[in-house]
Amino acid sequence: MIKKIAIPFLVILICFGCKKKETPTPVVVVTPPDTSTGKPNNEHINVLTQHNDNSRAGFNSHETVLTTANVNSKQFGRLFILPVDDQIYAQPLVCSGLPIASGTHNVVFIATVNNTVYAYDGTKGNLYWKKNFTVSGMRVPNSNDMSSSWCTPYTDFASNIGIVGTPVIDSVSKTIYFVARSTDGQKFVQHLHALDITTGGERAGSPVLITASVAGTGDGNVNGTVNFDPLRNNQRQGLALVNGAVYISWSSHCDWNPYHGWIIGYNAATLQQQIVYNDTPNGENGGIWESGMGIAADAQGSLYITTGNGTTGKGSFSSTGNGTNDIGGEAPTDLTNRAESAVKLTPSGGTLQVSSYFTPINYLNLNANDLDYGVMGTFLVPGTNLYMTGCKDGNLYLLNKDNMGGYSPSINAIQQTIPLNGSMHCQPAFYKGGINQYMYVWSENDQLRAFAFNGGTGLFAKNAIVSQDPGPSGDCGADLSVSSNGPVDGTGILWASYGFNGNAGNSVVPGVLRAFDANDITKELWNSNQTPGDGLTSYAKFCSPTIANGRVYMPTFSNIVVVYGLK
């Protein structure tokens, strides 16, 4: 998802062939088990994984303290800060009622790009433990190590590139999992760590050196084997804990070839590697990024991802008959190579099986003009069998997660297409209130938009409610989260974080946190620039607000987490 240009994160607002015929499929809304209750992330007063739960909808429906009546400049604001040693790309996680330090506390866990993890009291700010996980005798990789024709200078990261993807916590075993990176300047390694969250001590078998290989003729293969590359493969998405397995995904640094999209799964108890999946084993690229949001998963254990660039003519799609994707307009229908696609993956043996997929009709234009799919964070719409995805050409694609629509050279046979402005580098969110349901999207160089969802038809309203508040510019959209006390009127709040000015895609810029009435986003309740002393300092890109137990935790690139709450 990093752009093939000298300056990363270039915004392209024109749309190539994006006006499509829309053929609604039969309504597919059902009432399966709520995907937000995938084990063990079912305690909503906790935030144990990126965007609250495995649906990735970003909705905490058990917030009993903060309301639309008390989140205002008189009653709500900055309470204290939690200092750390470097920038924060990973969303802070919260475990409530944790037995620690001879008591029971609400603990917030913070990971930095210096490979350091902190356990702080989330209510008072006391530090319980902190530990660094750089390999002894090595250092943390940094942006200067990422040198290629696509990324020199490499400005997607300001300096260190240690822990980047949001960790995941198992509240039952009290274990936190994350990926740390180290180098001696020549050799680069990535390790999966599993820690006791009460002490910071390594679990048995931790850390695990991450290695993998698959059979394939794709870019960088050696004698028909494609190997995982710990230098070029960027662990950006949040980790997922699904039915006893920890899943980790990778994209790239600046489309620096050779690279591929990988998902590797480990047994959460033994840390034994049990799943290896490469989405372009006979091609190239296909990075899994989604603006840093985690892999979505349902209660049955299937994973849902969108993949990015797959250059034509190099097998990144396989088409029936000749193994290429740019001759005669043949349909890329083979399941082996699935770049530029939304994909449902089901565990099968030691890998993941493509059980459904969708590739946009204009995928050739997407590749040729760097308008790749998979740039926006994706989520499963709670209580339905629908999967929301977004593409850099400005289109939102709503899919039936079990029958995504495949590929057709003439039509996108999907549930719904919603055309928008912007390049969709953003983290959307979903809210289910007593009466209303909304999806919120705030892309760069656009305004905040709320799309009402009709549970009866399984469709979103074509016309959005639009906020008039100024939004993010440059190459980064906003990162959104929602909180409410279930369906209680007056408790739904949409939280938005973004770079207040400048281009957060390739520089450190001031940040702002805003709160809106979730049922009427034209009503701003509060923002961090209203009152002196409430400022967010700098913006941590692609890192959503964490809301739990009356607190809002906002990471920054200023080596602090700012904690907001009732004064």
PDB file of C-alpha atoms in Angstrom, residues 63-80 123 493 495 526 549-552 563-567:
ATOM      1  CA  GLU A  63     -18.839   2.903  28.259  1.00  0.00           C
ATOM      2  CA  THR A  64     -20.922   4.010  31.254  1.00  0.00           C
ATOM      3  CA  VAL A  65     -19.082   7.206  32.256  1.00  0.00           C
ATOM      4  CA  LEU A  66     -18.709   9.422  29.190  1.00  0.00           C
ATOM      5  CA  THR A  67     -21.877  10.898  27.668  1.00  0.00           C
ATOM      6  CA  THR A  68     -22.881  13.610  25.225  1.00  0.00           C
ATOM      7  CA  ALA A  69     -23.833  15.721  28.269  1.00  0.00           C
ATOM      8  CA  ASN A  70     -20.489  15.641  30.104  1.00  0.00           C
ATOM      9  CA  VAL A  71     -17.971  15.553  27.236  1.00  0.00           C
ATOM     10  CA  ASN A  72     -17.561  19.305  26.901  1.00  0.00           C
ATOM     11  CA  SER A  73     -14.855  21.887  27.535  1.00  0.00           C
ATOM     12  CA  LYS A  74     -16.010  22.531  31.111  1.00  0.00           C
ATOM     13  CA  GLN A  75     -16.205  18.964  32.342  1.00  0.00           C
ATOM     14  CA  PHE A  76     -13.886  16.963  30.095  1.00  0.00           C
ATOM     15  CA  GLY A  77     -10.215  17.396  29.270  1.00  0.00           C
ATOM     16  CA  ARG A  78      -6.621  16.303  29.626  1.00  0.00           C
ATOM     17  CA  LEU A  79      -5.906  14.633  32.969  1.00  0.00           C
ATOM     18  CA  PHE A  80      -2.303  13.414  32.789  1.00  0.00           C
ATOM     19  CA  THR A 123      -6.538   5.605  36.216  1.00  0.00           C
ATOM     20  CA  ILE A 493     -19.881   9.454  21.029  1.00  0.00           C
ATOM     21  CA  TRP A 495     -14.023  10.019  18.604  1.00  0.00           C
ATOM     22  CA  TRP A 526     -15.462  18.854  22.328  1.00  0.00           C
ATOM     23  CA  ASN A 549     -13.792   3.102  31.837  1.00  0.00           C
ATOM     24  CA  GLY A 550     -14.254   6.846  31.394  1.00  0.00           C
ATOM     25  CA  ARG A 551     -10.800   7.425  29.955  1.00  0.00           C
ATOM     26  CA  VAL A 552      -9.639   8.188  26.422  1.00  0.00           C
ATOM     27  CA  VAL A 563      -5.068  10.576  28.979  1.00  0.00           C
ATOM     28  CA  TYR A 564      -8.423  12.406  28.808  1.00  0.00           C
ATOM     29  CA  GLY A 565     -11.425  12.117  31.087  1.00  0.00           C
ATOM     30  CA  LEU A 566     -13.821  14.004  33.335  1.00  0.00           C
ATOM     31  CA  LYS A 567     -12.021  16.712  35.262  1.00  0.00           C
TER      32      LYS A 567
END
